C-alpha cells in the first residue's frame, strides 16, 4: 500500500474541500452579522406618489361611438 505522504492529490483535494468549507462558514457568519446590525427596511415610502386617474363617463361621446 502507498504511503499517505506520497499521495499529494489526496491532500490537495482535502485542502480544497477544507478551504471551501471555511469560506462558506465565514460568508455565513458575515451575512448573519450584517443582517443583525442593519436597520429594518420600511415597506411603504413616507411620501405616497399621486397617480392621475382619468374618469370616463358612461354617457360621453367616446363611449357612445365605440359601442
JSON list of C-alpha atoms in Angstrom, two decimals:
[
{"chain": "A", "resi": 1, "resn": "UNK", "atom": "CA", "xyz": [0.00, 0.00, 0.00]},
{"chain": "A", "resi": 2, "resn": "UNK", "atom": "CA", "xyz": [1.20, 3.52, -0.79]},
{"chain": "A", "resi": 3, "resn": "UNK", "atom": "CA", "xyz": [2.45, 5.91, 1.81]},
{"chain": "A", "resi": 4, "resn": "UNK", "atom": "CA", "xyz": [-0.06, 8.71, 2.62]},
{"chain": "A", "resi": 5, "resn": "UNK", "atom": "CA", "xyz": [2.56, 11.42, 2.12]},
{"chain": "A", "resi": 6, "resn": "UNK", "atom": "CA", "xyz": [3.21, 10.34, -1.45]},
{"chain": "A", "resi": 7, "resn": "UNK", "atom": "CA", "xyz": [-0.48, 10.76, -2.36]},
{"chain": "A", "resi": 8, "resn": "UNK", "atom": "CA", "xyz": [-0.27, 14.53, -2.93]},
{"chain": "A", "resi": 9, "resn": "UNK", "atom": "CA", "xyz": [-3.51, 14.69, -4.86]},
{"chain": "A", "resi": 10, "resn": "UNK", "atom": "CA", "xyz": [-5.47, 13.37, -1.86]},
{"chain": "A", "resi": 11, "resn": "UNK", "atom": "CA", "xyz": [-4.02, 16.12, 0.32]},
{"chain": "A", "resi": 12, "resn": "UNK", "atom": "CA", "xyz": [-4.78, 18.70, -2.36]},
{"chain": "A", "resi": 13, "resn": "UNK", "atom": "CA", "xyz": [-8.39, 17.51, -2.57]},
{"chain": "A", "resi": 14, "resn": "UNK", "atom": "CA", "xyz": [-8.76, 17.57, 1.22]},
{"chain": "A", "resi": 15, "resn": "UNK", "atom": "CA", "xyz": [-7.25, 21.05, 1.39]},
{"chain": "A", "resi": 16, "resn": "UNK", "atom": "CA", "xyz": [-9.64, 22.30, -1.32]},
{"chain": "A", "resi": 17, "resn": "UNK", "atom": "CA", "xyz": [-12.68, 20.88, 0.48]},
{"chain": "A", "resi": 18, "resn": "UNK", "atom": "CA", "xyz": [-11.50, 22.37, 3.78]},
{"chain": "A", "resi": 19, "resn": "UNK", "atom": "CA", "xyz": [-10.97, 25.82, 2.22]},
{"chain": "A", "resi": 20, "resn": "UNK", "atom": "CA", "xyz": [-14.41, 25.74, 0.58]},
{"chain": "A", "resi": 21, "resn": "UNK", "atom": "CA", "xyz": [-16.00, 24.83, 3.92]},
{"chain": "A", "resi": 22, "resn": "UNK", "atom": "CA", "xyz": [-14.08, 27.58, 5.67]},
{"chain": "A", "resi": 23, "resn": "UNK", "atom": "CA", "xyz": [-15.15, 30.17, 3.07]},
{"chain": "A", "resi": 24, "resn": "UNK", "atom": "CA", "xyz": [-18.78, 29.08, 3.35]},
{"chain": "A", "resi": 25, "resn": "UNK", "atom": "CA", "xyz": [-18.79, 29.32, 7.13]},
{"chain": "A", "resi": 26, "resn": "UNK", "atom": "CA", "xyz": [-17.09, 32.71, 7.03]},
{"chain": "A", "resi": 27, "resn": "UNK", "atom": "CA", "xyz": [-19.55, 34.06, 4.46]},
{"chain": "A", "resi": 28, "resn": "UNK", "atom": "CA", "xyz": [-22.49, 32.81, 6.53]},
{"chain": "A", "resi": 29, "resn": "UNK", "atom": "CA", "xyz": [-21.16, 34.47, 9.67]},
{"chain": "A", "resi": 30, "resn": "UNK", "atom": "CA", "xyz": [-20.57, 37.78, 7.86]},
{"chain": "A", "resi": 31, "resn": "UNK", "atom": "CA", "xyz": [-24.06, 37.67, 6.32]},
{"chain": "A", "resi": 32, "resn": "UNK", "atom": "CA", "xyz": [-25.62, 36.93, 9.72]},
{"chain": "A", "resi": 33, "resn": "UNK", "atom": "CA", "xyz": [-23.72, 39.74, 11.45]},
{"chain": "A", "resi": 34, "resn": "UNK", "atom": "CA", "xyz": [-24.54, 42.30, 8.74]},
{"chain": "A", "resi": 35, "resn": "UNK", "atom": "CA", "xyz": [-28.22, 41.36, 8.76]},
{"chain": "A", "resi": 36, "resn": "UNK", "atom": "CA", "xyz": [-28.36, 41.71, 12.53]},
{"chain": "A", "resi": 37, "resn": "UNK", "atom": "CA", "xyz": [-26.88, 45.24, 12.52]},
{"chain": "A", "resi": 38, "resn": "UNK", "atom": "CA", "xyz": [-28.94, 46.55, 9.58]},
{"chain": "A", "resi": 39, "resn": "UNK", "atom": "CA", "xyz": [-31.89, 48.80, 10.29]},
{"chain": "A", "resi": 40, "resn": "UNK", "atom": "CA", "xyz": [-35.34, 47.49, 9.39]},
{"chain": "A", "resi": 41, "resn": "UNK", "atom": "CA", "xyz": [-36.44, 48.44, 5.90]},
{"chain": "A", "resi": 42, "resn": "UNK", "atom": "CA", "xyz": [-39.63, 50.45, 5.53]},
{"chain": "A", "resi": 43, "resn": "UNK", "atom": "CA", "xyz": [-42.24, 48.71, 3.43]},
{"chain": "A", "resi": 44, "resn": "UNK", "atom": "CA", "xyz": [-44.03, 51.95, 2.48]},
{"chain": "A", "resi": 45, "resn": "UNK", "atom": "CA", "xyz": [-42.41, 55.19, 1.46]},
{"chain": "A", "resi": 46, "resn": "UNK", "atom": "CA", "xyz": [-43.05, 58.27, 3.53]},
{"chain": "A", "resi": 47, "resn": "UNK", "atom": "CA", "xyz": [-44.39, 60.27, 0.58]},
{"chain": "A", "resi": 48, "resn": "UNK", "atom": "CA", "xyz": [-47.02, 58.40, -1.36]},
{"chain": "A", "resi": 49, "resn": "UNK", "atom": "CA", "xyz": [-46.96, 59.15, -5.05]},
{"chain": "A", "resi": 50, "resn": "UNK", "atom": "CA", "xyz": [-50.06, 60.57, -6.65]},
{"chain": "A", "resi": 51, "resn": "UNK", "atom": "CA", "xyz": [-51.38, 58.77, -9.69]},
{"chain": "A", "resi": 52, "resn": "UNK", "atom": "CA", "xyz": [-53.58, 60.66, -12.13]},
{"chain": "A", "resi": 53, "resn": "UNK", "atom": "CA", "xyz": [-56.87, 58.93, -12.79]},
{"chain": "A", "resi": 54, "resn": "UNK", "atom": "CA", "xyz": [-58.93, 59.68, -15.88]},
{"chain": "A", "resi": 55, "resn": "UNK", "atom": "CA", "xyz": [-62.63, 59.17, -15.26]},
{"chain": "A", "resi": 56, "resn": "UNK", "atom": "CA", "xyz": [-64.71, 58.03, -18.21]},
{"chain": "A", "resi": 57, "resn": "UNK", "atom": "CA", "xyz": [-68.36, 58.90, -18.11]},
{"chain": "A", "resi": 58, "resn": "UNK", "atom": "CA", "xyz": [-70.73, 56.28, -19.46]},
{"chain": "A", "resi": 59, "resn": "UNK", "atom": "CA", "xyz": [-72.61, 58.93, -21.43]},
{"chain": "A", "resi": 60, "resn": "UNK", "atom": "CA", "xyz": [-69.54, 60.51, -23.04]},
{"chain": "A", "resi": 61, "resn": "UNK", "atom": "CA", "xyz": [-69.16, 60.75, -26.82]},
{"chain": "A", "resi": 62, "resn": "UNK", "atom": "CA", "xyz": [-66.14, 58.43, -26.82]},
{"chain": "A", "resi": 63, "resn": "UNK", "atom": "CA", "xyz": [-68.19, 55.71, -25.18]},
{"chain": "A", "resi": 64, "resn": "UNK", "atom": "CA", "xyz": [-71.16, 56.12, -27.49]},
{"chain": "A", "resi": 65, "resn": "UNK", "atom": "CA", "xyz": [-69.01, 55.96, -30.64]},
{"chain": "A", "resi": 66, "resn": "UNK", "atom": "CA", "xyz": [-67.28, 52.77, -29.51]},
{"chain": "A", "resi": 67, "resn": "UNK", "atom": "CA", "xyz": [-70.50, 50.92, -28.68]}
]
